[in-house]
Amino acid sequence: MTNLSVNINKVALIRNSRGGNLPNLVQVAMDCEEFGAQGITVHPRPDQRHIRYDDVPQLKAVVKTEFNIEGNPTPDFLNLVLENKPHQATLVPDAPGALTSDQGWDTVGQAAFLKEVIAQLQEAGIRVSLFVDAEERLVEGAKKAGADRIEFYTGRFAHGFYEGKEKAVEPHRRCALLANQLGIGINAGHDLNLDNLRFYQQNVPGLLEVSIGHALISDALYYGLGNTIQMYLRQLR
Ligand code: PXP
């Protein structure tokens, strides 16, 4: 069973482009759940160009499924997470001005820092997932740092998919087997879409959750949000 968490950053981006409250992010989050999503993901970035810090408590108040907050664990981000206590925090090493996250943690080189942050969040009852590239040593590093889960960065897989999907998924399959052995849960995200999702899920044993934003919201322009969420859920069945 792989859960679908809908990343609603792009909805906030459209709202922010006009300064008002259209589309209404809180309503969209509730509707995503109504349409079958099993989680809501937000990724507030330091420039707040999509999700704003003050969106988070409003979402926390209404989200009934799993609430996942992603981001770089700066002091501001950690305060936000600790104040709002989502079910899951996904830590991502993105630079302040990054267009999007394009790599995972060096869980070996940054072990001491990660260990401390993970312990702090877990003490507050928050599950912690670390965004990592599909490399065995990074999975082992995440386990040693005490993470509950890893989120595989799937951007490289998605880009390689159209040239050779078997080759593109192979590191993820190997790392998933290792993660299963080590007892660390597996999430995945970035550039997953209706073309590659089913293949990814079928080849990554123990995949617990995918978080999907850009492609899903883009597909919703054509199919509508309710239909689109159902289409993604069907890929995961
Ligand atoms: N996971 C992480 C850590 C991300 O930063 C993002 C993008 O915000 C996603 C998943 C979702 O990626 P996409 O928008 O390409 O579906």
PDB file of C-alpha atoms and ligand atoms in Angstrom, residues 7 9-10 41 43 45 50 70-71 90-92 94 100-101 131 151-152 188-192 211-216, ligand 1:
ATOM      1  CA  ASN A   7       2.020  18.666  -2.541  1.00  0.00           C
ATOM      2  CA  ASN A   9       2.845  24.347  -3.263  1.00  0.00           C
ATOM      3  CA  LYS A  10       1.787  25.097  -6.844  1.00  0.00           C
ATOM      4  CA  THR A  41       2.440  18.052   1.774  1.00  0.00           C
ATOM      5  CA  HIS A  43       7.233  22.865   1.371  1.00  0.00           C
ATOM      6  CA  ARG A  45      10.757  27.943   1.402  1.00  0.00           C
ATOM      7  CA  HIS A  50       4.463  29.583  -2.533  1.00  0.00           C
ATOM      8  CA  GLU A  70       9.147  19.548   3.982  1.00  0.00           C
ATOM      9  CA  GLY A  71      12.082  21.875   4.109  1.00  0.00           C
ATOM     10  CA  THR A  90      10.758  15.704   5.613  1.00  0.00           C
ATOM     11  CA  LEU A  91      14.153  17.346   5.841  1.00  0.00           C
ATOM     12  CA  VAL A  92      15.547  18.613   2.544  1.00  0.00           C
ATOM     13  CA  ASP A  94      17.731  22.902  -0.477  1.00  0.00           C
ATOM     14  CA  THR A 100      13.315  23.194  -6.593  1.00  0.00           C
ATOM     15  CA  SER A 101      15.024  20.470  -4.559  1.00  0.00           C
ATOM     16  CA  PHE A 131      15.419  13.326   1.467  1.00  0.00           C
ATOM     17  CA  GLU A 151      12.404   9.982   0.839  1.00  0.00           C
ATOM     18  CA  PHE A 152      14.155   8.987  -2.368  1.00  0.00           C
ATOM     19  CA  ALA A 188       9.658   9.049  -2.684  1.00  0.00           C
ATOM     20  CA  GLY A 189       9.120  12.235  -4.565  1.00  0.00           C
ATOM     21  CA  HIS A 190      10.076  14.648  -7.307  1.00  0.00           C
ATOM     22  CA  ASP A 191       8.949  14.588 -10.923  1.00  0.00           C
ATOM     23  CA  LEU A 192       6.725  11.558 -10.437  1.00  0.00           C
ATOM     24  CA  SER A 211       4.449  13.125  -2.528  1.00  0.00           C
ATOM     25  CA  ILE A 212       3.540  14.662  -5.840  1.00  0.00           C
ATOM     26  CA  GLY A 213       2.954  18.278  -6.759  1.00  0.00           C
ATOM     27  CA  HIS A 214       4.027  19.737 -10.074  1.00  0.00           C
ATOM     28  CA  ALA A 215       2.762  17.064 -12.487  1.00  0.00           C
ATOM     29  CA  LEU A 216      -0.420  16.391 -10.518  1.00  0.00           C
TER      30      LEU A 216
HETATM   31  N1  PXP B   1       9.695  15.922  -2.407  1.00  0.00           N
HETATM   32  C1  PXP B   1      10.453  17.017  -2.150  1.00  0.00           C
HETATM   33  C2  PXP B   1      11.462  16.922  -1.070  1.00  0.00           C
HETATM   34  C3  PXP B   1      10.275  18.202  -2.875  1.00  0.00           C
HETATM   35  O1  PXP B   1      11.035  19.261  -2.612  1.00  0.00           O
HETATM   36  C4  PXP B   1       9.278  18.254  -3.864  1.00  0.00           C
HETATM   37  C5  PXP B   1       9.039  19.528  -4.602  1.00  0.00           C
HETATM   38  O2  PXP B   1       8.626  20.519  -3.723  1.00  0.00           O
HETATM   39  C6  PXP B   1       8.510  17.092  -4.096  1.00  0.00           C
HETATM   40  C7  PXP B   1       8.752  15.945  -3.356  1.00  0.00           C
HETATM   41  C8  PXP B   1       7.442  17.056  -5.132  1.00  0.00           C
HETATM   42  O3  PXP B   1       8.022  17.170  -6.399  1.00  0.00           O
HETATM   43  P1  PXP B   1       7.095  17.465  -7.659  1.00  0.00           P
HETATM   44  O4  PXP B   1       6.522  18.837  -7.454  1.00  0.00           O
HETATM   45  O5  PXP B   1       8.044  17.394  -8.809  1.00  0.00           O
HETATM   46  O6  PXP B   1       6.043  16.417  -7.688  1.00  0.00           O
END
